[in-house]
mmCIF file of C-alpha atoms in Angstrom:
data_model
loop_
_atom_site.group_PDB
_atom_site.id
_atom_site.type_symbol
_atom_site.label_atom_id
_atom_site.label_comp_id
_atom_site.label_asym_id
_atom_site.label_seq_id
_atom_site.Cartn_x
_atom_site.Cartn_y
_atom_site.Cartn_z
ATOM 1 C CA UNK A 23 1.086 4.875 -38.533
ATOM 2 C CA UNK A 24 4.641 3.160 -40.002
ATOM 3 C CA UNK A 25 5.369 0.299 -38.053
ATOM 4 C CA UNK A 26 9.218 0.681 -38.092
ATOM 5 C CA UNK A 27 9.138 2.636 -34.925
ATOM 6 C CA UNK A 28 8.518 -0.652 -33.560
ATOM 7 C CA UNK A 29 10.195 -3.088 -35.785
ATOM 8 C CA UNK A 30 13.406 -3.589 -33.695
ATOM 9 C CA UNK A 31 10.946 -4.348 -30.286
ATOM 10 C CA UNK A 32 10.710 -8.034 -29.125
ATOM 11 C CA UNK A 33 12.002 -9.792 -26.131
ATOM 12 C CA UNK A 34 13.863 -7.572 -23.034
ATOM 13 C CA UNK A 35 17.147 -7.802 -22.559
ATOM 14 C CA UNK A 36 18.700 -9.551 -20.575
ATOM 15 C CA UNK A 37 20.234 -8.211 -17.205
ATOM 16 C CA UNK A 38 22.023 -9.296 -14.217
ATOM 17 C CA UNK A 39 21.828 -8.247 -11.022
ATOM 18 C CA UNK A 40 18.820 -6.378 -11.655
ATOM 19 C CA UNK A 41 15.885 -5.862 -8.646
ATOM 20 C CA UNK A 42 14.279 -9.537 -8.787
ATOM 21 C CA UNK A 43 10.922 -10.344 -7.332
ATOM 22 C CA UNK A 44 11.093 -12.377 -4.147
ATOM 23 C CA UNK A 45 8.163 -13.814 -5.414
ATOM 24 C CA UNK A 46 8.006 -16.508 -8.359
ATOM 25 C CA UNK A 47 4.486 -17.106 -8.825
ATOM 26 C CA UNK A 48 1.385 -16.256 -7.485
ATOM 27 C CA UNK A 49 0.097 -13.423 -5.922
ATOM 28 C CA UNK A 50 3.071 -10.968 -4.900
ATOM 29 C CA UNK A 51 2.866 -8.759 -1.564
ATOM 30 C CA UNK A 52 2.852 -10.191 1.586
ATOM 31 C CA UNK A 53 2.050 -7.722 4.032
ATOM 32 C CA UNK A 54 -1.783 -5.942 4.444
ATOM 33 C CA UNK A 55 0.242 -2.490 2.957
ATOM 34 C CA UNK A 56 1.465 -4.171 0.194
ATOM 35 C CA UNK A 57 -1.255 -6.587 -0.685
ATOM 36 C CA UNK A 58 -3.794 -3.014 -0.077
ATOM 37 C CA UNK A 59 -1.500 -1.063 -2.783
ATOM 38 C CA UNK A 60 -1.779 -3.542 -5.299
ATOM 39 C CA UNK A 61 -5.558 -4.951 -4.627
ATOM 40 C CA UNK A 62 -6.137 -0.728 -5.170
ATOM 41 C CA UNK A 63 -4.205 -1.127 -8.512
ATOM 42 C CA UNK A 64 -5.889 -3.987 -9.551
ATOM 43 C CA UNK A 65 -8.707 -2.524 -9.106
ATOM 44 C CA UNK A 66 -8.089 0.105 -11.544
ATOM 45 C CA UNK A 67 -8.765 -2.753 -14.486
ATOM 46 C CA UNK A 68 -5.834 -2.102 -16.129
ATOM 47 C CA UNK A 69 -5.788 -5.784 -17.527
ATOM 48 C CA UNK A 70 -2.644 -7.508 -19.440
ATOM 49 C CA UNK A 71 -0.762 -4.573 -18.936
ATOM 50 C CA UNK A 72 -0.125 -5.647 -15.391
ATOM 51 C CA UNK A 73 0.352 -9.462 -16.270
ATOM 52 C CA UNK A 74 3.239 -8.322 -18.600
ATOM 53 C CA UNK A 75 4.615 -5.706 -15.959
ATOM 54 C CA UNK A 76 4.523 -8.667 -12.994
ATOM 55 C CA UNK A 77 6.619 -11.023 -15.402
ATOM 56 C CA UNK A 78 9.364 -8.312 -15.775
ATOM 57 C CA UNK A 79 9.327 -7.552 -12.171
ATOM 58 C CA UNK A 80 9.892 -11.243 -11.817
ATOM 59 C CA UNK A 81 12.739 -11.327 -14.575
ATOM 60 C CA UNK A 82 14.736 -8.824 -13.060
ATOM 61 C CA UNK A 83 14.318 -5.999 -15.351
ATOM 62 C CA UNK A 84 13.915 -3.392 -13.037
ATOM 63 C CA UNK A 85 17.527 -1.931 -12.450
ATOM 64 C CA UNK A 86 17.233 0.124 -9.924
ATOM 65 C CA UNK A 87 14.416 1.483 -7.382
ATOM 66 C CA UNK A 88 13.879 4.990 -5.634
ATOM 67 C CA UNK A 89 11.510 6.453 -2.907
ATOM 68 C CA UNK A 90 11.274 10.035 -2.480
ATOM 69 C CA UNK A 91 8.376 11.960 -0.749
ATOM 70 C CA UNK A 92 5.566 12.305 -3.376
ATOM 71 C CA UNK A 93 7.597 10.422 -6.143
ATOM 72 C CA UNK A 94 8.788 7.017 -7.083
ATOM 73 C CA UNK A 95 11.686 6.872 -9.468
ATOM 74 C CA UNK A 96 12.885 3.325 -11.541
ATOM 75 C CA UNK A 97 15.019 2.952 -13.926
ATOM 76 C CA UNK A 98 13.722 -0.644 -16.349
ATOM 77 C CA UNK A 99 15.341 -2.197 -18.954
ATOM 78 C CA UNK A 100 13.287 -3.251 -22.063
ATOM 79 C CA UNK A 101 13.856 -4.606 -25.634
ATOM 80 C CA UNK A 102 16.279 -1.365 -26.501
ATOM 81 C CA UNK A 103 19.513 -0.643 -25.434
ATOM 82 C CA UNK A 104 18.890 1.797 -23.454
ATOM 83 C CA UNK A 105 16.380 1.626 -20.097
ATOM 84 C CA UNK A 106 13.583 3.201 -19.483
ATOM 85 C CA UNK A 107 12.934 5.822 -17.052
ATOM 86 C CA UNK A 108 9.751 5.325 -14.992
ATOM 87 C CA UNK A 109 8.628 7.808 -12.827
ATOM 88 C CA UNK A 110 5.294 7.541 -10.337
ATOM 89 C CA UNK A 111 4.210 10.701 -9.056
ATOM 90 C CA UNK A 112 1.363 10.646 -5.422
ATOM 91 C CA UNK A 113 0.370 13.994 -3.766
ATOM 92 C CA UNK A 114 2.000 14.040 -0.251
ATOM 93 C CA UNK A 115 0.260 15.217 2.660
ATOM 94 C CA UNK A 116 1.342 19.010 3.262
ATOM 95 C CA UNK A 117 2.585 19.571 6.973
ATOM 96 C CA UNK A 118 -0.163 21.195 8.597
ATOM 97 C CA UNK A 119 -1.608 17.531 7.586
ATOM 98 C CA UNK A 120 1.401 15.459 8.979
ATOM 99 C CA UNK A 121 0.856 17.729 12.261
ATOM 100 C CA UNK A 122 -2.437 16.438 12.983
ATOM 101 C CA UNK A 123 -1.722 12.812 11.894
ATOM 102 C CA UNK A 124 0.847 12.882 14.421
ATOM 103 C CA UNK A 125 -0.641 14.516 16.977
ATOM 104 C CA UNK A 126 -3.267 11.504 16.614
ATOM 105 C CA UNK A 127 -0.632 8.578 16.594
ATOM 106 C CA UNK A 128 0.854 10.464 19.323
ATOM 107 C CA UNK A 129 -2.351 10.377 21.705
ATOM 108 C CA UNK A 130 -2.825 6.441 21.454
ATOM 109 C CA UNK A 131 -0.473 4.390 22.605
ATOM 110 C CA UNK A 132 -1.230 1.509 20.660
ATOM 111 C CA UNK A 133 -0.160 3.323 17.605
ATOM 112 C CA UNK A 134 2.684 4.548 18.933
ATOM 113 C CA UNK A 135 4.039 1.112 20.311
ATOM 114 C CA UNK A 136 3.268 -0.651 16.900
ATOM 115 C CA UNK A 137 5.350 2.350 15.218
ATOM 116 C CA UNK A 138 8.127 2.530 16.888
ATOM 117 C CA UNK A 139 8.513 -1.290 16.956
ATOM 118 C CA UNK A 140 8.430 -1.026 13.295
ATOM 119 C CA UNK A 141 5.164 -2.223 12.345
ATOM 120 C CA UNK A 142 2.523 -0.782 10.592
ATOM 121 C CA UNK A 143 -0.974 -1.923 11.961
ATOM 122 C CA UNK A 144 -3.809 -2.209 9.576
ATOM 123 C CA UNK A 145 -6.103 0.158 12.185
ATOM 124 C CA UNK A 146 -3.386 2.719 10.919
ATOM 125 C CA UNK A 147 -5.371 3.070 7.087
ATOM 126 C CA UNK A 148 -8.754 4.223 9.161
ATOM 127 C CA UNK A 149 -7.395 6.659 11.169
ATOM 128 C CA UNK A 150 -5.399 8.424 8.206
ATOM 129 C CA UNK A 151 -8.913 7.946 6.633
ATOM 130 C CA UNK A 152 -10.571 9.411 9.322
ATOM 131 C CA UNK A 153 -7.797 12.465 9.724
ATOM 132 C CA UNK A 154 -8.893 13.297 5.744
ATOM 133 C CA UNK A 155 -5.830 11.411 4.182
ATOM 134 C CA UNK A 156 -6.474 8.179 2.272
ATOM 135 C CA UNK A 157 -3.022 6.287 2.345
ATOM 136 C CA UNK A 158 -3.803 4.816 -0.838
ATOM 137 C CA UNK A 159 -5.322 6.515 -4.270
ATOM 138 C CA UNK A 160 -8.583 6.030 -4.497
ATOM 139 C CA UNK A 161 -8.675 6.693 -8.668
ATOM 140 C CA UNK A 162 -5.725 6.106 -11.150
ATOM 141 C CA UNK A 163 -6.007 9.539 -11.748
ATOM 142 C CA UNK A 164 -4.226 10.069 -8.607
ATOM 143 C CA UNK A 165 -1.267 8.817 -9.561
ATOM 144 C CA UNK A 166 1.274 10.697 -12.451
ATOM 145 C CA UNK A 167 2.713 7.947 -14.431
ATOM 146 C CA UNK A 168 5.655 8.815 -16.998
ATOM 147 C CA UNK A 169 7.570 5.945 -18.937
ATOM 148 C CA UNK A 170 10.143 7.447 -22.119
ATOM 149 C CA UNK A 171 8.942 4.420 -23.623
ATOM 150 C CA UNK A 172 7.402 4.143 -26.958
ATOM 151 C CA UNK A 173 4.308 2.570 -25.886
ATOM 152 C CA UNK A 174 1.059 4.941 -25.634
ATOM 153 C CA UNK A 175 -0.413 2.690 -22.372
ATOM 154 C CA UNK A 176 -0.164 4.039 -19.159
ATOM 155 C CA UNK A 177 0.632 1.862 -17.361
ATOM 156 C CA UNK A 178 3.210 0.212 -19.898
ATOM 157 C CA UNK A 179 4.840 -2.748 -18.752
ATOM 158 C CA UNK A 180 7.567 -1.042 -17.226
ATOM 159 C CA UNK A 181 5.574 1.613 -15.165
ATOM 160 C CA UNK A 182 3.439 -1.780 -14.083
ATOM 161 C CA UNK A 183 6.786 -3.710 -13.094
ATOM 162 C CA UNK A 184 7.326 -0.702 -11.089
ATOM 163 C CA UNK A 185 4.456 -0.890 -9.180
ATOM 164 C CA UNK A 186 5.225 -4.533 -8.253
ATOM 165 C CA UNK A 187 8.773 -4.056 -7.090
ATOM 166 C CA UNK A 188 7.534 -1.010 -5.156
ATOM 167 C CA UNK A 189 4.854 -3.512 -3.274
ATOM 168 C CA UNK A 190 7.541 -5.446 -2.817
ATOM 169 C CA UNK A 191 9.685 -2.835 -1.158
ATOM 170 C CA UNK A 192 6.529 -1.546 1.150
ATOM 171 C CA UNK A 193 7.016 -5.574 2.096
ATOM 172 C CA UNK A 194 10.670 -4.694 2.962
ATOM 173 C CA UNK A 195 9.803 -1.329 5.253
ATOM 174 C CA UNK A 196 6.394 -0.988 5.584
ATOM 175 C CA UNK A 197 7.423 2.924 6.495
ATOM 176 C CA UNK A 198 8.401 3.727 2.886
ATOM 177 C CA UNK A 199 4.540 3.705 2.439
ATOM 178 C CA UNK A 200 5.044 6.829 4.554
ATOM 179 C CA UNK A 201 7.422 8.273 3.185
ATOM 180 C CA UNK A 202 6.104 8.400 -0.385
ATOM 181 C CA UNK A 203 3.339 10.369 1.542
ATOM 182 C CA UNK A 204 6.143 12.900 3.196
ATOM 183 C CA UNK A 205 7.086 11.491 6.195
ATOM 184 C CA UNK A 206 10.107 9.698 6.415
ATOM 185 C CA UNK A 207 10.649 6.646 8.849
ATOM 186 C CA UNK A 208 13.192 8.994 11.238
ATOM 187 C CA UNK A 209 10.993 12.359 10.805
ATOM 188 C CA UNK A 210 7.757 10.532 12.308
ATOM 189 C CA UNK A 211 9.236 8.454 14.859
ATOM 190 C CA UNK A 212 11.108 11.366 16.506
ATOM 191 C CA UNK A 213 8.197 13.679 16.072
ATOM 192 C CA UNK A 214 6.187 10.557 18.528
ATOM 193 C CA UNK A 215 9.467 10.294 20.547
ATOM 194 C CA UNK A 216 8.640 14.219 21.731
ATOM 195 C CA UNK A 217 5.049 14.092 21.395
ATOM 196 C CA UNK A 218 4.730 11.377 23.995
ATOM 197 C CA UNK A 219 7.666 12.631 26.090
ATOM 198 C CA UNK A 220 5.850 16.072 26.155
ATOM 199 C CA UNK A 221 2.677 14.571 26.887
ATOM 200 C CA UNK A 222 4.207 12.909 29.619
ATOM 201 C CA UNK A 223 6.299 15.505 31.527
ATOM 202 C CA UNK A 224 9.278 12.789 30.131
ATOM 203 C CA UNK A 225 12.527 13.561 29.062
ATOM 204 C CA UNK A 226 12.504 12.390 24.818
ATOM 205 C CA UNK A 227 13.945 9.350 25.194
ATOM 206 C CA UNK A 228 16.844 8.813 22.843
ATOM 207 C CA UNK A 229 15.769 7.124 19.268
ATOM 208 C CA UNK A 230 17.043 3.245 19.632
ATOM 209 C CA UNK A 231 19.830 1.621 17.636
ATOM 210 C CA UNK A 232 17.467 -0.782 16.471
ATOM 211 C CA UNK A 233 13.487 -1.443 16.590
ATOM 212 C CA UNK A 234 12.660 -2.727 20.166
ATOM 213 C CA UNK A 235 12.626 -6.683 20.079
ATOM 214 C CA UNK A 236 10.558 -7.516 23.440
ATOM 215 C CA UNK A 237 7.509 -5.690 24.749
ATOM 216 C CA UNK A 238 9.233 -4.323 27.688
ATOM 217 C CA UNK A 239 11.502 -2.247 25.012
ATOM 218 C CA UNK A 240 8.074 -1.724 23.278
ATOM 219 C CA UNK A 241 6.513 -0.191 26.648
ATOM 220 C CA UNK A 242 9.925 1.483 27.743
ATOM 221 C CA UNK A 243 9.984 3.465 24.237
ATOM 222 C CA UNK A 244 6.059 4.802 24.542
ATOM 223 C CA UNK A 245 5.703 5.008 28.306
ATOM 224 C CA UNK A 246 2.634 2.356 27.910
ATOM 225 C CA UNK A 247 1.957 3.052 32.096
ATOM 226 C CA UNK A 248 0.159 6.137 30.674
ATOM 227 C CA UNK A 249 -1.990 4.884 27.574
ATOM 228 C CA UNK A 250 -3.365 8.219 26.351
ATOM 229 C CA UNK A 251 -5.747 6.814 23.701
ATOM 230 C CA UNK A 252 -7.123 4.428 26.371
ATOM 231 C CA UNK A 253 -7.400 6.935 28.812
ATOM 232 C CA UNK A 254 -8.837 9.548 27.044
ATOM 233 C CA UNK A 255 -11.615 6.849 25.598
ATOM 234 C CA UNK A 256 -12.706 5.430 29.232
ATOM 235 C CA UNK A 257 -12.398 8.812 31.262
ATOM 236 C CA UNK A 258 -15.400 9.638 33.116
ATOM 237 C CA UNK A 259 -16.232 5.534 33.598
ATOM 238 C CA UNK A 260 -17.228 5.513 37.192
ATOM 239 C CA UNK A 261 -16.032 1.926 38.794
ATOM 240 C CA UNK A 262 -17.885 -0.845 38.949
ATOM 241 C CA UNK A 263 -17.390 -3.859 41.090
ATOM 242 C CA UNK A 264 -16.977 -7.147 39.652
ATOM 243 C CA UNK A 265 -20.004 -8.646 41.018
ATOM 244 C CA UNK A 266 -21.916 -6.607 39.497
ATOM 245 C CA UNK A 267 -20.523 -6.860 36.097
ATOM 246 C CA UNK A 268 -19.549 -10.434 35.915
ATOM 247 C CA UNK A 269 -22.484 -10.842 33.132
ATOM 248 C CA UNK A 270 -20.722 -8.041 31.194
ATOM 249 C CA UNK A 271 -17.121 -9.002 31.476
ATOM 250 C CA UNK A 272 -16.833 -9.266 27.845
ATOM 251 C CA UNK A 273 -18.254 -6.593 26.619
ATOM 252 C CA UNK A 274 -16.067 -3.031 25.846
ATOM 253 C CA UNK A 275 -16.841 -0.596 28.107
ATOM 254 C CA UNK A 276 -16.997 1.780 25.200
ATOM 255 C CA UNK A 277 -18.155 1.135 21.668
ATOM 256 C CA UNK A 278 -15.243 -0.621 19.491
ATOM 257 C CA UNK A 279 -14.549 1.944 16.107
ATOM 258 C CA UNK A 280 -15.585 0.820 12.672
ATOM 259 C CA UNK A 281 -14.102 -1.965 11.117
ATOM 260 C CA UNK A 282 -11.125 -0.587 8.968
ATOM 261 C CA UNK A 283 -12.508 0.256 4.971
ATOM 262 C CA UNK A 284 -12.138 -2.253 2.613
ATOM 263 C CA UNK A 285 -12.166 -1.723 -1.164
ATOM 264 C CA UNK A 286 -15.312 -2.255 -2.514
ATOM 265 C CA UNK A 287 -14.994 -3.801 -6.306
ATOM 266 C CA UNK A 288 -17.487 -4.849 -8.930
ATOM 267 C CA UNK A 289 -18.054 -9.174 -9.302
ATOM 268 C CA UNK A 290 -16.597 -8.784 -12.496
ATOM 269 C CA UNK A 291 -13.161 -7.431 -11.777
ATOM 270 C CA UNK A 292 -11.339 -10.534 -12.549
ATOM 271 C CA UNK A 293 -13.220 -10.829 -16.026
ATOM 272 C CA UNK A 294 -11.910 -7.439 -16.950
ATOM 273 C CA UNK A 295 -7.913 -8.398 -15.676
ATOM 274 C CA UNK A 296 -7.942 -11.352 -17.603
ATOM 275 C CA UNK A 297 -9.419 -9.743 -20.899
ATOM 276 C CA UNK A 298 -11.796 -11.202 -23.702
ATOM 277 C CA UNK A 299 -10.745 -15.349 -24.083
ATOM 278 C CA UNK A 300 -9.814 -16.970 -27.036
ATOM 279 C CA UNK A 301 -12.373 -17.094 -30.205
ATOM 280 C CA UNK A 302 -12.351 -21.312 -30.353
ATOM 281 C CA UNK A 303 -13.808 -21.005 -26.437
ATOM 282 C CA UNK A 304 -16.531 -18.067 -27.044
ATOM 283 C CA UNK A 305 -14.151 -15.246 -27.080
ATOM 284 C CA UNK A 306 -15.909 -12.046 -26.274
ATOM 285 C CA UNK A 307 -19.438 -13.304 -26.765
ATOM 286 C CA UNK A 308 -18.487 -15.724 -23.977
ATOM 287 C CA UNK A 309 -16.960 -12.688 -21.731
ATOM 288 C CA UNK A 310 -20.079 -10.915 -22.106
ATOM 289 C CA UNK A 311 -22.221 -14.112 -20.665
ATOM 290 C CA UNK A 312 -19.749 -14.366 -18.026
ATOM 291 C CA UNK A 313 -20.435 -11.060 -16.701
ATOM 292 C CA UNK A 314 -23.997 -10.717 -16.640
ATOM 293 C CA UNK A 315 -23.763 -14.089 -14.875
ATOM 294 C CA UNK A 316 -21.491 -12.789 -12.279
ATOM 295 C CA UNK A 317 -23.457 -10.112 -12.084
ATOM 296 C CA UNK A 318 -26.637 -11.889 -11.147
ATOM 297 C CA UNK A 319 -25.158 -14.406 -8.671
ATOM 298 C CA UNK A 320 -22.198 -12.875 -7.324
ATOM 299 C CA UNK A 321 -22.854 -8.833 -6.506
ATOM 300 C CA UNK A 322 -20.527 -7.358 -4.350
ATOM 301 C CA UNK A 323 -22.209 -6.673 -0.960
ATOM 302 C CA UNK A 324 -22.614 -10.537 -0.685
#
């Protein structure tokens, strides 16, 4: 293959104003949806290509940033001219789906207070689990990844500065997680609004200005006087009087649910980010030593 197709390639262009990542170094993603999205990319061993798409993120090459249901849109500016666009395509949850998820949220009213406060709790990933609708991919192959770039990787570094900025944006509004899955932030936090109020015998209450601050906005938005989650878990629980459970005060009544899933990764997944070292150090002979010795000492269920 000529190599003119690449001959006028080196360093991006500059660009101001551009979508900068907040942060400069180190890990990037603060929240547990954020840091989950990108510890499920990592994951993927996609290596360099992610080192080279988290330095662009943090140059500002990413010019702008969309999030649609089922697809995220960028537009990234490289070595050329003329930017890149970067598309990210993930199934979303059909209605019928949505219905049940909702219905779920609806019934508990811990969900529904964390949601309508704005807040995302990490319990939320094991019941969408549980309702047969993984929030995050579980393969690469999930995800549709299109760059108009010259570059044959998938992810290039402009689809993998994508993914960073979009972390970074889950960071912002944790519901835009959501709403790449099909439900915007208004659509599921009116469909709760009715749910509970229907639930309830309540008239909807009207959706707020802005997110409750206090937890006596919290309990006035989701009616927590009638906890349907907790009340449909200890029905049937005949009372007991104190003296006679003094020794099992701090115990639950009912068994606690699983702990929520964590990704499960090989001891070598750091080995196969940072690639094969340098020849004057060992350089893939070395690698290969490294990982049957992480392998012995350090498997995963440790």
């Amino acid at each position: 293959m000529s190599t003119d197709r690449f001959a006028d390639y080196g360093r991006p262009r500059r660009v101001d104003g551009g979508l900068r990542a907040r942060s400069a170094r180190g890990a990037i993603g603060r929240s547990w949806w954020s840091r989950r999205f990108l510890e499920v990319l990592e994951s993927f061993a996609l290596g360099t290509r992610l080192t080279r798409g988290r330095s662009y993120a943090r140059a500002g090459q990413v010019l702008t940033l969309d999030i649609a249901p089922g697809r995220v849109s960028a537009v990234v500016q490289g070595s050329r001219p003329q930017p890149y666009q970067v598309s990210i395509a993930l199934q979303p949850f059909p209605a019928a789906l949505w219905s049940r998820i909702e219905a779920e949220l609806a019934g508990q009213a811990f969900f529904s207070a964390r949601l309508l406060a704005g807040d995302l709790p990490d319990e939320l990933e094991e019941l969408f689990v549980a309702a047969g609708a993984p929030l995050f991919p579980a393969g690469v192959d999930e995800l549709t990844q299109r760059c108009n770039c010259p570059d044959f990787a998938v992810p290039c570094k402009h689809l993998a500065a994508t993914f960073y900025l979009l972390a970074e944006a889950f960071d912002a509004d944790p519901f835009e997680l959501l709403h790449w899955r099909g439900r915007s932030r208004a659509e599921l936090l009116d469909e709760l609004r009715a749910r509970r109020a229907e639930a309830t015998g309540a008239a909807p209450p009207p959706a707020p200005v802005a997110a409750p601050s206090t937890s006596d906005e919290i309990a006035s938005e989701v009616d927590i006087a009638a906890p349907l989650g907790a009340a449909r878990a200890l029905a049937g629980l005949s009372a007991t009087p104190l003296a006679e459970s003094a020794d099992r005060f701090w115990l639950p009544p009912v068994p606690l649910p699983d702990r929520p899933p964590r990704l499960v990764t090989g001891p070598d997944l750091l080995l196969r980010q940072l690639g094969a070292p340098a020849p004057a150090i060992g350089g893939p002979g070395l690698l290969e030593r490294l990982r049957r010795a992480y392998r012995a000492f350090g498997p995963a269920d440790r």
